[in-house]
mmCIF file of C-alpha atoms and ligand atoms in Angstrom:
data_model
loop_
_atom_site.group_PDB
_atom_site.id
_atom_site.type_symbol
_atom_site.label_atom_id
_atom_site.label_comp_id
_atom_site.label_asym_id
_atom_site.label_seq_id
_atom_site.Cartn_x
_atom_site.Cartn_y
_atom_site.Cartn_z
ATOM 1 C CA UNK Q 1 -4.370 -14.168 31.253
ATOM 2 C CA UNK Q 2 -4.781 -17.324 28.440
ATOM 3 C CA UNK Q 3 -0.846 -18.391 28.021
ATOM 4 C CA UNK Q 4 -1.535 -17.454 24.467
ATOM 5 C CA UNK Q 5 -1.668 -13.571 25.235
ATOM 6 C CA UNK Q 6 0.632 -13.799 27.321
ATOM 7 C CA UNK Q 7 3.275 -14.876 24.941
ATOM 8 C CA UNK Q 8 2.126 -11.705 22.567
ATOM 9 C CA UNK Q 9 4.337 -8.686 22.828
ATOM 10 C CA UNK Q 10 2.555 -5.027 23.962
ATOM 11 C CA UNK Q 11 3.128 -2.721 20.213
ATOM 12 C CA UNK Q 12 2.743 1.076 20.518
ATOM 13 C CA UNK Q 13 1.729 2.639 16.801
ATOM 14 C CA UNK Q 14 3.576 5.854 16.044
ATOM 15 C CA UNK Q 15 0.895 7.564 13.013
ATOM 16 C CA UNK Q 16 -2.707 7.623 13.289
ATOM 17 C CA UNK Q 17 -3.194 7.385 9.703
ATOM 18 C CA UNK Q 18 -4.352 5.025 7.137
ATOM 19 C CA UNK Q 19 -2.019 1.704 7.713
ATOM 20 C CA UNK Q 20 -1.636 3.042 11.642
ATOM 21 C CA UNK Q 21 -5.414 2.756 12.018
ATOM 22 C CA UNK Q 22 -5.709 -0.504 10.042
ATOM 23 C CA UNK Q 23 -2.946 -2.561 12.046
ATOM 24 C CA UNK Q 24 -4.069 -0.863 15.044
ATOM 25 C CA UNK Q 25 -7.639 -2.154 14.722
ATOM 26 C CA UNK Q 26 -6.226 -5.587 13.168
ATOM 27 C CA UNK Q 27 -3.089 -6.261 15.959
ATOM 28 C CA UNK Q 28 -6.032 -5.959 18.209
ATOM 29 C CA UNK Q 29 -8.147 -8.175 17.124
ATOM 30 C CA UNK Q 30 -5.716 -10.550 16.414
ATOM 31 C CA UNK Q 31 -4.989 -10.270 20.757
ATOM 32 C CA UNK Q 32 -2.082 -7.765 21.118
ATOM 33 C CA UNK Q 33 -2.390 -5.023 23.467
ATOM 34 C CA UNK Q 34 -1.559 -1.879 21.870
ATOM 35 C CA UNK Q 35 -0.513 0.117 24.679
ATOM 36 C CA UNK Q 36 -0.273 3.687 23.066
ATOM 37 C CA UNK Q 37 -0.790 5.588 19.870
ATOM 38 C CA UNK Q 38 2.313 8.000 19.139
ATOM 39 C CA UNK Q 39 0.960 11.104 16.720
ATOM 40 C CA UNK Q 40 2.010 14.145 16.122
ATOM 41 C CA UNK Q 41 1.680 17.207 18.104
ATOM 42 C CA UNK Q 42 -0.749 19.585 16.318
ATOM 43 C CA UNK Q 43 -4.859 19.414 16.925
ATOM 44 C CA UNK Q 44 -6.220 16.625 13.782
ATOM 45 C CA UNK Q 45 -3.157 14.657 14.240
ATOM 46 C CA UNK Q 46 -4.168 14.192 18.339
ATOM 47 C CA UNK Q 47 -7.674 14.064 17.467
ATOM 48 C CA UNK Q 48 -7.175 10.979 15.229
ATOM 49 C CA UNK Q 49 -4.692 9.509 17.811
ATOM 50 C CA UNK Q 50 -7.379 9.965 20.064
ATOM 51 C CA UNK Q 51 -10.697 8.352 17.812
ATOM 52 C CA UNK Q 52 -8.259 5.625 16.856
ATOM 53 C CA UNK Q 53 -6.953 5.143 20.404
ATOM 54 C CA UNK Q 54 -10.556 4.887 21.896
ATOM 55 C CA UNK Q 55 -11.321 1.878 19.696
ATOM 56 C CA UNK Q 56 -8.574 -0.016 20.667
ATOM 57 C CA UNK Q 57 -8.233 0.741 24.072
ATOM 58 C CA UNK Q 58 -4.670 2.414 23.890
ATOM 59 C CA UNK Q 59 -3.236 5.494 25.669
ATOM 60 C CA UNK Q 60 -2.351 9.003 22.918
ATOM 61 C CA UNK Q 61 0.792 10.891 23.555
ATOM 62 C CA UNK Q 62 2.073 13.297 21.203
ATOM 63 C CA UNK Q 63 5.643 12.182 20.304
ATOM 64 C CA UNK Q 64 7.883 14.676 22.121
ATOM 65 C CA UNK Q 65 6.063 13.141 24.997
ATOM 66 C CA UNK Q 66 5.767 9.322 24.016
ATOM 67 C CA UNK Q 67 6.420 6.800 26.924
ATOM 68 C CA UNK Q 68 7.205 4.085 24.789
ATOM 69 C CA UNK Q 69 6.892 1.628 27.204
ATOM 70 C CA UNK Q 70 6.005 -1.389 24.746
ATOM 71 C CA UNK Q 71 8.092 -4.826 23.200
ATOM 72 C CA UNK Q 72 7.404 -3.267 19.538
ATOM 73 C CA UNK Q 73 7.328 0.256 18.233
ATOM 74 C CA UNK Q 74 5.565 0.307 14.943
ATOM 75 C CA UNK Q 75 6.232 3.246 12.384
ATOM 76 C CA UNK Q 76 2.773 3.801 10.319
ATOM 77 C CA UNK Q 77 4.664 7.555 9.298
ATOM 78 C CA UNK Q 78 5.070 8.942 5.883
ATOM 79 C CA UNK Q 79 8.745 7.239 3.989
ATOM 80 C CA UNK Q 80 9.491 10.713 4.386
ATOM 81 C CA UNK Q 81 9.201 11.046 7.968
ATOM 82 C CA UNK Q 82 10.363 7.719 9.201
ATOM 83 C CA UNK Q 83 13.963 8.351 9.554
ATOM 84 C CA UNK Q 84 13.554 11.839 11.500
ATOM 85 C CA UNK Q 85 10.469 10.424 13.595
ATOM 86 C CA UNK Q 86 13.466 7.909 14.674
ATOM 87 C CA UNK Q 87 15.600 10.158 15.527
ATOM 88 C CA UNK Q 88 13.091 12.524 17.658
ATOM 89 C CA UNK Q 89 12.330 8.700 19.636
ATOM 90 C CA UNK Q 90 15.686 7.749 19.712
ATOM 91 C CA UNK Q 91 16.508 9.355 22.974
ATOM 92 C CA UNK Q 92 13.228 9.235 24.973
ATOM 93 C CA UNK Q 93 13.403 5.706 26.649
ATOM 94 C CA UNK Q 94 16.507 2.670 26.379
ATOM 95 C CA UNK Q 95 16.134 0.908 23.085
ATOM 96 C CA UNK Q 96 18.116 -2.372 24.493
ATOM 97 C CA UNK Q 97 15.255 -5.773 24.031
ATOM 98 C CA UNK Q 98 12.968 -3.368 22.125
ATOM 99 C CA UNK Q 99 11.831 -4.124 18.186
ATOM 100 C CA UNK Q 100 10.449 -1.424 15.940
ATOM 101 C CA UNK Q 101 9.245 -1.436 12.754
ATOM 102 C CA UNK Q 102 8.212 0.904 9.670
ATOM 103 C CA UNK Q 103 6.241 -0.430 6.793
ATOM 104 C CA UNK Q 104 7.358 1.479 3.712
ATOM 105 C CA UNK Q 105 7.580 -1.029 0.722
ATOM 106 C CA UNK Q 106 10.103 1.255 -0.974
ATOM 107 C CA UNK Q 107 13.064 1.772 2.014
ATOM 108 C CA UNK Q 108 15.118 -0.599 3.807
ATOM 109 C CA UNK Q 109 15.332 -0.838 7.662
ATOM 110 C CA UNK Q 110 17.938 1.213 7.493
ATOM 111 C CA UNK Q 111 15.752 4.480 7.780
ATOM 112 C CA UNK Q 112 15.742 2.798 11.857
ATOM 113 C CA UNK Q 113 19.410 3.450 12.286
ATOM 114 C CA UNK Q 114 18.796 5.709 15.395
ATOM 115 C CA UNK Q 115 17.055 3.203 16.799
ATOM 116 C CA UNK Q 116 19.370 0.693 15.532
ATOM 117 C CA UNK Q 117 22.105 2.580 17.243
ATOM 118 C CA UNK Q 118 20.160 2.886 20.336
ATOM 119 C CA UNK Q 119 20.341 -0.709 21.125
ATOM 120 C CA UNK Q 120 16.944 -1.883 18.650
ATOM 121 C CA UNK Q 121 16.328 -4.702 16.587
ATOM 122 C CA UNK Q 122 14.918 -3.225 13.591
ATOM 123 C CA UNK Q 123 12.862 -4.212 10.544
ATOM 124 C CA UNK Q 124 10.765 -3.226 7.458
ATOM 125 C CA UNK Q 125 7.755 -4.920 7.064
ATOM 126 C CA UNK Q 126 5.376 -3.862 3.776
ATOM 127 C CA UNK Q 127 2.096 -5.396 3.379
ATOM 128 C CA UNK Q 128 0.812 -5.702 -0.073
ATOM 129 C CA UNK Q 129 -2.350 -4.518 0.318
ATOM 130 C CA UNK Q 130 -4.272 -0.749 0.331
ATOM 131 C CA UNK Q 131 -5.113 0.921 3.218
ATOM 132 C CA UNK Q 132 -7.704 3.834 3.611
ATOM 133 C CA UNK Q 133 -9.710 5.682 5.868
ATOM 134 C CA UNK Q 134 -13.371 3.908 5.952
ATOM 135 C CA UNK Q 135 -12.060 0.713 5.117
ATOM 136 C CA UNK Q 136 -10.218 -1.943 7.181
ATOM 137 C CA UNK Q 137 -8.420 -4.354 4.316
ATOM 138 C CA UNK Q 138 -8.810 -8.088 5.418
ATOM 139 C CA UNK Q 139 -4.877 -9.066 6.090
ATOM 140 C CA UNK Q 140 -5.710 -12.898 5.375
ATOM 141 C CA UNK Q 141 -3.091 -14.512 2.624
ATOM 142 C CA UNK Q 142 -1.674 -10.721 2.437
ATOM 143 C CA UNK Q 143 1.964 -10.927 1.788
ATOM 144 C CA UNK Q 144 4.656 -8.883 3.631
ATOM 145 C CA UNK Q 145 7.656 -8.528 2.718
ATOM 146 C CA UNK Q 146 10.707 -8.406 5.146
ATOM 147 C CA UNK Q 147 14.223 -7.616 5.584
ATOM 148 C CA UNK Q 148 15.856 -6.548 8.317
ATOM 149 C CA UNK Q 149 18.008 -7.601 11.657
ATOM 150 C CA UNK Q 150 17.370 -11.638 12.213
ATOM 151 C CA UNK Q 151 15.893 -10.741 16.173
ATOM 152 C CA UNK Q 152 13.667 -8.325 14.365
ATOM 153 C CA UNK Q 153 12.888 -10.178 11.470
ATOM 154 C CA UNK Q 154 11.936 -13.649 13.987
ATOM 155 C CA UNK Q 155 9.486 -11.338 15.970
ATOM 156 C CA UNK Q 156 8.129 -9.659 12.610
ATOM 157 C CA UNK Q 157 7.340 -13.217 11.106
ATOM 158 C CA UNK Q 158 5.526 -14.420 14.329
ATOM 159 C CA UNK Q 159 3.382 -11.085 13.972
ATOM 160 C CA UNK Q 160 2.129 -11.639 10.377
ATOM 161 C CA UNK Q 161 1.292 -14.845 11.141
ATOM 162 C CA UNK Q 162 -0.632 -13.905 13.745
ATOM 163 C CA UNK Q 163 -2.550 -11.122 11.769
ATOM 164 C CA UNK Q 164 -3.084 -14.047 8.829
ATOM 165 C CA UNK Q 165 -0.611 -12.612 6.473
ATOM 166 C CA UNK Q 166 2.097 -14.464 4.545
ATOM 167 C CA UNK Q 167 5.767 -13.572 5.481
ATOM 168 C CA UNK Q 168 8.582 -13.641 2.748
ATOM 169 C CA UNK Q 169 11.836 -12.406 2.835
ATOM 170 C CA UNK Q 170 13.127 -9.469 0.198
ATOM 171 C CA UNK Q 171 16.587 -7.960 0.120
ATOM 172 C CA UNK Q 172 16.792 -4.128 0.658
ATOM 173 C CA UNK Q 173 17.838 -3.673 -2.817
ATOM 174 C CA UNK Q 174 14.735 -5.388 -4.759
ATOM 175 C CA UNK Q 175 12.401 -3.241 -2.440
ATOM 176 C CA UNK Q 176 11.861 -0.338 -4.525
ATOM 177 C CA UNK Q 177 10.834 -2.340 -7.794
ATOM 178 C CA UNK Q 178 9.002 -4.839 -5.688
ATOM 179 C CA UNK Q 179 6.833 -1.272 -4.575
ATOM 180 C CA UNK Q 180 6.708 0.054 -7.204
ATOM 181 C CA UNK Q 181 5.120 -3.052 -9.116
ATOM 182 C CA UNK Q 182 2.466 -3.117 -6.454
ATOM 183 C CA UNK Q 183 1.752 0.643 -7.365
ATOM 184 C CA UNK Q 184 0.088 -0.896 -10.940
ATOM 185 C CA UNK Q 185 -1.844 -2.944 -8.506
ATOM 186 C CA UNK Q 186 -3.783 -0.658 -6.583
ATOM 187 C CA UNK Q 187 -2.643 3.505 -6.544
ATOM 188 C CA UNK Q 188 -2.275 3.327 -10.388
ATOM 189 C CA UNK Q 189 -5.131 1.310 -11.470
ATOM 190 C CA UNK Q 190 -7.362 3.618 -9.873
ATOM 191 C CA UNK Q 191 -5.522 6.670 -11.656
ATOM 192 C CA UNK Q 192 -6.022 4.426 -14.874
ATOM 193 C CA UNK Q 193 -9.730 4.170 -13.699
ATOM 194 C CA UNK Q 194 -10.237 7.876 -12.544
ATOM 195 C CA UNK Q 195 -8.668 8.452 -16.373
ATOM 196 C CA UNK Q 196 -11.141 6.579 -18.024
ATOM 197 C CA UNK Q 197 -14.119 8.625 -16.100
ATOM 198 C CA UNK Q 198 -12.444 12.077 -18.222
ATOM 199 C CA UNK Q 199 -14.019 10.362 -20.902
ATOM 200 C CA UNK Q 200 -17.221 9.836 -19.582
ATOM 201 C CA UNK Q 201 -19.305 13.613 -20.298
ATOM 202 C CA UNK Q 202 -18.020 12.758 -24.161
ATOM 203 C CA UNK Q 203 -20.206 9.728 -23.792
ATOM 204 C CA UNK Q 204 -22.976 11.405 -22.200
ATOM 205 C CA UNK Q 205 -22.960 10.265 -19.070
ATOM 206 C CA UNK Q 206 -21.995 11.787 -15.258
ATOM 207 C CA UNK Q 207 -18.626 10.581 -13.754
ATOM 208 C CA UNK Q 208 -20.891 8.871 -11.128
ATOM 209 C CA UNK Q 209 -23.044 7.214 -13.417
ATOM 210 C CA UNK Q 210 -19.431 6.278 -15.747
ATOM 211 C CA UNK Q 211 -18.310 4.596 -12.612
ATOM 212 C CA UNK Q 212 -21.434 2.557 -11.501
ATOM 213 C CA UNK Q 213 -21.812 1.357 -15.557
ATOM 214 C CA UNK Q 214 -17.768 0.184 -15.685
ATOM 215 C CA UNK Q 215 -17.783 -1.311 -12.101
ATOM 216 C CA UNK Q 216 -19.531 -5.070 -13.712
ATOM 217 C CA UNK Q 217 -16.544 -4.987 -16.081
ATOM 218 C CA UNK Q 218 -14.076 -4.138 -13.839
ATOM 219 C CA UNK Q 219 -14.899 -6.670 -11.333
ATOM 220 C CA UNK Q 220 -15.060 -9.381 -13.755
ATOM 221 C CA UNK Q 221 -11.753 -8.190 -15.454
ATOM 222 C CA UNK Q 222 -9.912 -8.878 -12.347
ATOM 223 C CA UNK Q 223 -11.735 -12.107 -11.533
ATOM 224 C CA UNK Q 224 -11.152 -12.974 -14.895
ATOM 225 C CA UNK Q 225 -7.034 -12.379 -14.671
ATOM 226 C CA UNK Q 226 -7.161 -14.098 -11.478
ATOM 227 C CA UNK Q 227 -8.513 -17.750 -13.371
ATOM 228 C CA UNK Q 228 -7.078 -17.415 -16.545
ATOM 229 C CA UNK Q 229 -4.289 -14.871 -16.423
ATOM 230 C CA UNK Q 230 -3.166 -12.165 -18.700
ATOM 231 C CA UNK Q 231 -3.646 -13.747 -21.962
ATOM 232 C CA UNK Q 232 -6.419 -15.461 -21.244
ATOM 233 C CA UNK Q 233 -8.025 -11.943 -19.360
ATOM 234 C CA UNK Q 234 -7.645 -9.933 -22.571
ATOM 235 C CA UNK Q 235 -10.453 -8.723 -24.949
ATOM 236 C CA UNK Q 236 -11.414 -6.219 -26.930
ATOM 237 C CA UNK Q 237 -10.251 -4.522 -30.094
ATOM 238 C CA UNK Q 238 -6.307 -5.566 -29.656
ATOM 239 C CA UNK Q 239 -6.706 -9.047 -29.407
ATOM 240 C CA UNK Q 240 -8.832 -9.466 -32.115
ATOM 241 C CA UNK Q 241 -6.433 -7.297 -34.086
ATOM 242 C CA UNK Q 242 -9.645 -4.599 -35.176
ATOM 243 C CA UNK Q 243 -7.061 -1.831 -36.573
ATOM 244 C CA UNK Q 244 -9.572 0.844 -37.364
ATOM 245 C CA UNK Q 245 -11.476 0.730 -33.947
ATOM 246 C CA UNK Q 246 -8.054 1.513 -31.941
ATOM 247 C CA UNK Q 247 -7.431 4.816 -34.595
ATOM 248 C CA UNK Q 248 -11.194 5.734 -33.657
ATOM 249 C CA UNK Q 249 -10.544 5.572 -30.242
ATOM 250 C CA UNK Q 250 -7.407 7.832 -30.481
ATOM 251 C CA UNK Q 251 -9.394 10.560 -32.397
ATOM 252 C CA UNK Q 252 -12.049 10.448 -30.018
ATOM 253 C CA UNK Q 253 -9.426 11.040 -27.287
ATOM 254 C CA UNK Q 254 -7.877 13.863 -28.948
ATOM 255 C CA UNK Q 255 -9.340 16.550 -26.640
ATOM 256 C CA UNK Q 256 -8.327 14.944 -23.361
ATOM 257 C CA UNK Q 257 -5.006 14.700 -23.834
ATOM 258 C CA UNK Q 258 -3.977 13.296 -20.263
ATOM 259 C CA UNK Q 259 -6.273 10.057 -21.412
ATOM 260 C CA UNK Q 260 -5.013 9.400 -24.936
ATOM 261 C CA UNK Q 261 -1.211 9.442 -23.474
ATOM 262 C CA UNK Q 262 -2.377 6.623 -21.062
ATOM 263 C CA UNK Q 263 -4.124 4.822 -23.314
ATOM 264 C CA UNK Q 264 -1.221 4.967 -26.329
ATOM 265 C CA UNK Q 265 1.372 4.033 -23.699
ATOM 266 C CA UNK Q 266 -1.121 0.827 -22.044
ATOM 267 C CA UNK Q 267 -2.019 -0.067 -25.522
ATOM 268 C CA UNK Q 268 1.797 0.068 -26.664
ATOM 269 C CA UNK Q 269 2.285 -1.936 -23.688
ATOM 270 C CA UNK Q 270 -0.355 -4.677 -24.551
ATOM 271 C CA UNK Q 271 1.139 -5.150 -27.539
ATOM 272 C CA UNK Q 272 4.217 -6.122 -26.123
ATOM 273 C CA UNK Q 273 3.116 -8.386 -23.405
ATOM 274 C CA UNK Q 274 -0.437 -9.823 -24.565
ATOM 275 C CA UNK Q 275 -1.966 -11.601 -27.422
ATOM 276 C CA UNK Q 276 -2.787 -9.666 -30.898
ATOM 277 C CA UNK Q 277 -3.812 -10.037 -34.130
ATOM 278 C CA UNK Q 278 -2.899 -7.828 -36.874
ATOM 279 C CA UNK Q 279 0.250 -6.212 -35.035
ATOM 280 C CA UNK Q 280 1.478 -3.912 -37.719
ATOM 281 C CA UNK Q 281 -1.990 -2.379 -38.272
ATOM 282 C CA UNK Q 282 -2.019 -2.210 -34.868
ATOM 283 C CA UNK Q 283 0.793 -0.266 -34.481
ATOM 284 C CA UNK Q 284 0.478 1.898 -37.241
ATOM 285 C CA UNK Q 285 -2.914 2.484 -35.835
ATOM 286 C CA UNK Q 286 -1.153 3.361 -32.542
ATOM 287 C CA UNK Q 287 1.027 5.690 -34.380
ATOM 288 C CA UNK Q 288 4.421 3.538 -34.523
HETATM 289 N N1 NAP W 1 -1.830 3.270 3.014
HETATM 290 C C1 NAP W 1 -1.388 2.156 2.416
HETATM 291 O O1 NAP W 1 -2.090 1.556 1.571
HETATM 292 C C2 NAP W 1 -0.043 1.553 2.775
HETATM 293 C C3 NAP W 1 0.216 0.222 2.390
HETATM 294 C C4 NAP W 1 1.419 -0.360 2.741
HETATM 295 C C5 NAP W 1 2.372 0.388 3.437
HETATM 296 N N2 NAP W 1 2.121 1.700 3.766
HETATM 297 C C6 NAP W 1 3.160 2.452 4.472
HETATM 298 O O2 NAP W 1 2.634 2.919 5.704
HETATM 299 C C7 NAP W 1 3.266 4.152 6.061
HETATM 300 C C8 NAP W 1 2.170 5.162 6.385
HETATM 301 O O3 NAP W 1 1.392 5.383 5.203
HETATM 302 P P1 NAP W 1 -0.120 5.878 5.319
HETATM 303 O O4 NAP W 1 -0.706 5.681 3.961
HETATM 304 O O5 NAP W 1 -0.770 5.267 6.499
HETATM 305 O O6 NAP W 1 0.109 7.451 5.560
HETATM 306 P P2 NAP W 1 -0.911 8.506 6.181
HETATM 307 O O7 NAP W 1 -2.312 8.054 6.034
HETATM 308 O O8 NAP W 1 -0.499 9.824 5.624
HETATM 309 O O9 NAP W 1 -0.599 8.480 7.743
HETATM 310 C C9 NAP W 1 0.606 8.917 8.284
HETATM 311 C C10 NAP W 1 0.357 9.305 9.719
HETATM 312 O O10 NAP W 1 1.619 9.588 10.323
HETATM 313 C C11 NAP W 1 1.485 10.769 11.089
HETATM 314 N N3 NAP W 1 2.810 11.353 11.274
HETATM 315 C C12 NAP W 1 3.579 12.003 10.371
HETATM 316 N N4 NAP W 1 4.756 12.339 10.943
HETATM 317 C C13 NAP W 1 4.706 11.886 12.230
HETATM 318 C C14 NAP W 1 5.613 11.928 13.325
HETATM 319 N N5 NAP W 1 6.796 12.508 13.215
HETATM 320 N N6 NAP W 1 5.222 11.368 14.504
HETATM 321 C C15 NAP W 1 4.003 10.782 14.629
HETATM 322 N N7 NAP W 1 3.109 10.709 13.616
HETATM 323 C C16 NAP W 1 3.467 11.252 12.444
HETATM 324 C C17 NAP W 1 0.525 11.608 10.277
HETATM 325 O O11 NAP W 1 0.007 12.640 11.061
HETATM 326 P P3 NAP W 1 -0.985 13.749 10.466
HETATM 327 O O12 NAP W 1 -2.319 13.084 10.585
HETATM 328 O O13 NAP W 1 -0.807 14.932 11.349
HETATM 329 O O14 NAP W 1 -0.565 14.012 9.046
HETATM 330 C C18 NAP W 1 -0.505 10.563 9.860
HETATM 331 O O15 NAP W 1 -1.439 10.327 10.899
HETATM 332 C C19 NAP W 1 4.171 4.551 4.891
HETATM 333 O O16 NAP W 1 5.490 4.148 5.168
HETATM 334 C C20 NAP W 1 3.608 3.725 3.733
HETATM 335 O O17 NAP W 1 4.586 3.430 2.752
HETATM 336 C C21 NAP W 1 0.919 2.294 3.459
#
């Protein structure tokens, strides 16, 4: 074995879903032996253990009957589940010299406190970046943020680095708004997209053919925020302060009302943060 493996820690993935898959596949190809894949114990969960296990070589156990044998336990679980998943661990093997992790972006370490108890170094370790099945997410300049015990938080560090991510400390308490600022990044943008699609039979076309015709703009949107930022991102009828196209827009959106409350409350929003012309036509337009 190169000296390089050998200096990489064995991690054992406990939820075959979405992240769980995506590290698993990623860890791996980064050189770390994932020696098992933890899932629950009905049939799809230990069917996906089993697909995702195959591809990276690792053994399935369903978790009453983990063996939990490697450096770094890795909870890919629902926020909801990661505390009691914990505990049902917590007395299968000795904690003492073992890490584990969860990756919600939203709750501290502290969900590991069975483990912690046990004798574990324990950290949280949330990778901005979207995970879903069909797609592994390049980790590559991906931050994670991390907080946790220092042993814990030394061998989390050494692991992003290794995956190409960019480690940064957070403090338990900035967590939540930290998440839920990267939920206008990905979940919510595509709600605000999916929104915009409600509209499209009014403009006489299919949803599918709403969402090929908006994908040029959306792309160039975002590439266009990226080089020039907000301000320097924003068209349309704000900006250029055109009063009587934003009251068109809300009578046109009168019969889907889900849509118009997004778009009063983003346009509201734009008014505060970006550039505008006109602002008190604007508003009245906007119904303020
Ligand atoms: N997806 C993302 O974009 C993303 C990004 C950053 C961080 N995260 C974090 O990653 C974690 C997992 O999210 P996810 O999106 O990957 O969720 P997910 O796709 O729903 O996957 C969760 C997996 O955990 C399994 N599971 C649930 N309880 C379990 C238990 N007690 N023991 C073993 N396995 C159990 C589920 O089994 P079943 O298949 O039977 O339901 C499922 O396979 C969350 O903490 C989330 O905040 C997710």
């Amino acid at each position: 074995m190169l000296p390089a493996m050998a200096a990489k820690p064995q991690i054992a993935i406990v939820g075959p879903g979405r992240l769980g898959s995506a590290l698993a596949i990623s860890l791996k190809r980064a050189g770390y032996e994932i020696s098992e894949i933890v899932s629950r114990n009905n049939a799809g969960s230990k069917q996906r253990a089993r697909s995702l296990a195959r591809r990276v070589g690792a053994r399935v156990s369903p978790g009453d009957n983990a063996r939990l044998g490697a450096d770094i336990v890795w909870f890919c679980v629902p926020d909801r589940e990661i505390a009691s998943a914990s505990r049902q661990l917590a007395s299968i093997v000795s904690w003492e010299g073992k890490t584990a992790f969860h990756s919600s972006g939203a709750l501290a370490s502290d969900e590991l406190n069975a483990l912690r108890r046990h004798g574990a170094s324990v950290a949280s370790l949330h990778p901005m970046m979207t995970f879903v099945n069909g797609s592994i997410a390049p980790l590559q300049g991906v931050p994670f943020a991390i907080e946790g015990d220092k042993a814990a938080v030394l061998v989390a560090r050494r692991v992003v680095k290794n995956l190409g991510g960019e480690a940064f400390a957070i403090r338990k308490q900035q967590k939540a708004a930290y998440h839920a600022r990267g939920s206008f990044a990905s979940p919510l943008l595509v709600a605000l997209l999916v929104t915009g699609e409600q509209l499209a039979r009014k403009a006489g076309l299919s949803a599918v053919e709403a969402r090929k015709k908006m994908l040029p703009i959306v792309k160039q949107t975002i590439a266009n925020y990226e080089a020039l930022g907000p301000a320097g991102a924003f068209s349309g009828p704000i900006v250029r302060g055109d009063a009587e196209t934003v009251g068109k827009h809300g009578r046109a959106l009168t019969k889907t009302p889900e849509a118009r409350a997004v778009y009063l409350a983003l346009a509201r929003a734009a008014l505060r943060y970006l550039p505008a012309r006109n602002r008190a036509q604007l508003k009245k337009a906007l119904g303020r």
